[in-house]
Tab-separated table of C-alpha atoms in Angstrom:
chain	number	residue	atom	x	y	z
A	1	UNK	CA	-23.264	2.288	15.202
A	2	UNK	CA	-22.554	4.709	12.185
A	3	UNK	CA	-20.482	6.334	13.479
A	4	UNK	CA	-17.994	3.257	14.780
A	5	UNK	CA	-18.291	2.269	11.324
A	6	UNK	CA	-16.673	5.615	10.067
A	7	UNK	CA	-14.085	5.441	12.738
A	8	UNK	CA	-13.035	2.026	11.481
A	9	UNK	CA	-13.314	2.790	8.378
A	10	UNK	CA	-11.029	6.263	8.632
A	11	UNK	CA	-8.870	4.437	11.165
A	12	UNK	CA	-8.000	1.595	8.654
A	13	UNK	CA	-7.065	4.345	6.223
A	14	UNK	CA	-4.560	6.589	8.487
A	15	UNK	CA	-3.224	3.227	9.151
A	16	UNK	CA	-2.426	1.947	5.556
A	17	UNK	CA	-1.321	5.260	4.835
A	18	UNK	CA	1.273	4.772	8.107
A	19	UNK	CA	2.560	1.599	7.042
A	20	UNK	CA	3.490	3.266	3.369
A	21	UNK	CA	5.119	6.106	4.652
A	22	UNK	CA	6.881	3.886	7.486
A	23	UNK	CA	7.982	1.170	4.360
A	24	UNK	CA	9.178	4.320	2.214
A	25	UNK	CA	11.089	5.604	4.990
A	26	UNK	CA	12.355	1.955	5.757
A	27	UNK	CA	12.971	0.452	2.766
A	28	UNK	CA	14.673	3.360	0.408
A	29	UNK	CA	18.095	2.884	1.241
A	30	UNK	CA	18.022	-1.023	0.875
A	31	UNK	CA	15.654	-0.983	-2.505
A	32	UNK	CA	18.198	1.933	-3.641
A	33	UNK	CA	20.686	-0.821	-2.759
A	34	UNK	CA	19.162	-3.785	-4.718
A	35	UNK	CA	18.463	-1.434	-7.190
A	36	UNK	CA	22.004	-1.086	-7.476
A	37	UNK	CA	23.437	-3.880	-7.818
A	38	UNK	CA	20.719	-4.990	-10.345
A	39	UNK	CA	21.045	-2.724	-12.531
A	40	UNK	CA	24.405	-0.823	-11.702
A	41	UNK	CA	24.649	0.893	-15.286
A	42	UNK	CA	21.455	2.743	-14.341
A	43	UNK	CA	21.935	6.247	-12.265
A	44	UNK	CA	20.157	5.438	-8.627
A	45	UNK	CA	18.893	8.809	-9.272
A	46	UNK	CA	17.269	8.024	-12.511
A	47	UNK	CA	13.667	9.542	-12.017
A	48	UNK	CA	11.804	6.358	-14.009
A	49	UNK	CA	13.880	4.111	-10.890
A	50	UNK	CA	13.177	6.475	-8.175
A	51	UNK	CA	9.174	6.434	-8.972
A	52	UNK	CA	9.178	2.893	-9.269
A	53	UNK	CA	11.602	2.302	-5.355
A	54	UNK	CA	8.863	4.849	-4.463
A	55	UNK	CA	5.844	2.368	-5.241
A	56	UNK	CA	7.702	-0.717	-4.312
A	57	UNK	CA	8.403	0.422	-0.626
A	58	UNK	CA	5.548	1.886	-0.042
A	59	UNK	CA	2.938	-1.677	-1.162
A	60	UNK	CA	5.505	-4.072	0.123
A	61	UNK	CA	4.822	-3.587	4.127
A	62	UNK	CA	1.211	-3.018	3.034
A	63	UNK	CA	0.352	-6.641	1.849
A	64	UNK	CA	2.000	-8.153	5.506
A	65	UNK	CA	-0.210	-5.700	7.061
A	66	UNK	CA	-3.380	-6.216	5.731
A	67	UNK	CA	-2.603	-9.651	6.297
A	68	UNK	CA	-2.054	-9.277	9.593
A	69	UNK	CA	-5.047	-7.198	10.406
A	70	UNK	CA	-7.089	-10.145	9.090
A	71	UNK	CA	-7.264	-9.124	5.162
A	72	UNK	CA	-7.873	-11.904	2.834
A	73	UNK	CA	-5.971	-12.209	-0.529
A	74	UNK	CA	-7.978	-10.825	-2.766
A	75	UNK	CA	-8.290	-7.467	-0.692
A	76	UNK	CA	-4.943	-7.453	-0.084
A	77	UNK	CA	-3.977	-7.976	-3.782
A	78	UNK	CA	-6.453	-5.219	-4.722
A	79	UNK	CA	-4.669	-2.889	-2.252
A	80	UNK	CA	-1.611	-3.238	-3.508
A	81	UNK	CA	-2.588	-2.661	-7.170
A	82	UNK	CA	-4.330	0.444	-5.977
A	83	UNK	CA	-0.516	1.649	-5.074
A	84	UNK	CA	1.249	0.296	-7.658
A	85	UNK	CA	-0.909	1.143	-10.947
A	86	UNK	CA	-0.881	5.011	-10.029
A	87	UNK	CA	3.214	4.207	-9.850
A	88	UNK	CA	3.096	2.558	-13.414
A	89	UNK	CA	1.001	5.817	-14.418
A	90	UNK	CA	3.364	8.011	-13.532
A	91	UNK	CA	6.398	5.944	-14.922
A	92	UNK	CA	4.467	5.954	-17.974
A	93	UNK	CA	3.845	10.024	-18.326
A	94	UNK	CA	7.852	10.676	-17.667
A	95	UNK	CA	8.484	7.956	-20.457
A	96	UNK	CA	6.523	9.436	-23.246
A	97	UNK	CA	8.020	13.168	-21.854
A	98	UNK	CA	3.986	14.510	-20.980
A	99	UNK	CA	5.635	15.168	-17.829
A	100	UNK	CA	9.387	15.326	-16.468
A	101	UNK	CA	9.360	17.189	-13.461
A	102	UNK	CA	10.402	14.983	-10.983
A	103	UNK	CA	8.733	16.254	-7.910
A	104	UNK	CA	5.514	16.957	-9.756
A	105	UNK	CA	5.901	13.301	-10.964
A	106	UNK	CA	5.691	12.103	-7.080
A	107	UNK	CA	4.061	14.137	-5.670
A	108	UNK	CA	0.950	12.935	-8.124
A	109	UNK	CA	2.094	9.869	-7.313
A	110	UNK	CA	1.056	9.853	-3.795
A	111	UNK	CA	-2.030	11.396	-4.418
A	112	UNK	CA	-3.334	9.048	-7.115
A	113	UNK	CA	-2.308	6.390	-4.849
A	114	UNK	CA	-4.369	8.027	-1.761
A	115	UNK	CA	-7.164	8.100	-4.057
A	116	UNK	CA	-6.785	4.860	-5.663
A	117	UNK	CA	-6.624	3.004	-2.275
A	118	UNK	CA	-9.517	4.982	-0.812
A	119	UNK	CA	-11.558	3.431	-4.084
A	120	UNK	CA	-10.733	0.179	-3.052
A	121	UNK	CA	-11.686	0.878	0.336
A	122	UNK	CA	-15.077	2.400	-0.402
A	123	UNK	CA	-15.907	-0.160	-2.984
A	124	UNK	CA	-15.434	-2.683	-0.387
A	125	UNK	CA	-17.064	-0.962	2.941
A	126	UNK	CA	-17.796	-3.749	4.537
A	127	UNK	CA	-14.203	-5.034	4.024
A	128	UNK	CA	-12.757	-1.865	5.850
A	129	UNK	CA	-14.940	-0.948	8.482
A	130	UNK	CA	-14.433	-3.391	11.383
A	131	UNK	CA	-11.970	-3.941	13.967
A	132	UNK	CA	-11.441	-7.138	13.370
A	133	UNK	CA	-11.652	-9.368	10.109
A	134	UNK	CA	-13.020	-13.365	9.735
A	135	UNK	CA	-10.431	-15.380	8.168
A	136	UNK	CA	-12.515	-17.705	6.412
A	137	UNK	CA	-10.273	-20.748	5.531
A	138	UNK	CA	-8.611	-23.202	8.070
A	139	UNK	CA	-5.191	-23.164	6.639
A	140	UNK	CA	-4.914	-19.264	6.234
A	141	UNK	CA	-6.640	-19.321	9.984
A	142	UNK	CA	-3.950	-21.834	11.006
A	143	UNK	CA	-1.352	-18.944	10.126
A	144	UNK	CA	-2.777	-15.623	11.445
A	145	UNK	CA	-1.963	-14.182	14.580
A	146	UNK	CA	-3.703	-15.426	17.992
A	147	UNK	CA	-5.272	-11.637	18.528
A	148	UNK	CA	-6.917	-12.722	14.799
A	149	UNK	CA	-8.007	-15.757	15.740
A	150	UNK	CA	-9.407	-14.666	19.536
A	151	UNK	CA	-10.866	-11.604	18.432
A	152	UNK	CA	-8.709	-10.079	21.141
């Protein structure tokens, strides 16, 4: 039983990390877009814009995910905070000039936001190691997918 625990529990993970990679991949030339045409006197290859894309893409697919898989809010929420506080970190060492290397700058990034989410998952064990997740309230039950609902 342990041991289907572990799988679930390392499965959910290589899948969140899957859906941030697949939203980065996705999403970069459409945020690099918006970010564009927001803010059009700002270089699209300004680093502070780039890190910030970089965490945007990568916790926007995550939330319809988790949702999707059965998440509640409030571990979906937490999720996403786990990816985008390691962005604001970073942001905030290239803005007081601790660090400027750019690739340095994302690549710590990703791993404080492997880390971070794999805090949230272990604080939460219970949360992240089943197939399939109760959704506890009749309207958000009203909303999820049939597979959800059936447990198939």
């Amino acid at each position: 039983m342990r041991s289907a625990l572990t799988r679930e529990f390392a499965r959910h993970y290589v899948e969140m990390v899957v859906v941030m990679l697949a939203g980065m991949g996705l999403l970069a030339m459409p945020a690099h877009w918006a970010t564009d045409a927001l803010w059009p006197d700002v270089s699209g290859n300004d680093a502070t814009l780039m890190l910030a894309r970089m965490a945007v893409t990568m916790t926007v697919p995550m939330i319809p995910w988790m949702r999707w898989r059965g998440h509640g809010w409030q571990p979906s929420l937490e999720m996403a905070a786990a990816m985008i506080v390691p962005g604001i970190g970073v942001i905030a060492l290239l803005e007081v000039g601790v660090l400027e290397t750019v690739w340095l700058l994302m690549t710590l990034e990703h791993v404080a936001m492997f880390i971070a989410m794999f805090a949230v998952m272990i604080a939460r064990p219970d949360e992240y190691s089943h197939a399939r997740h109760e959704i506890h309230d009749a309207a958000t039950t009203a909303q999820a997918p049939l597979a959800a609902r059936t447990g198939d």
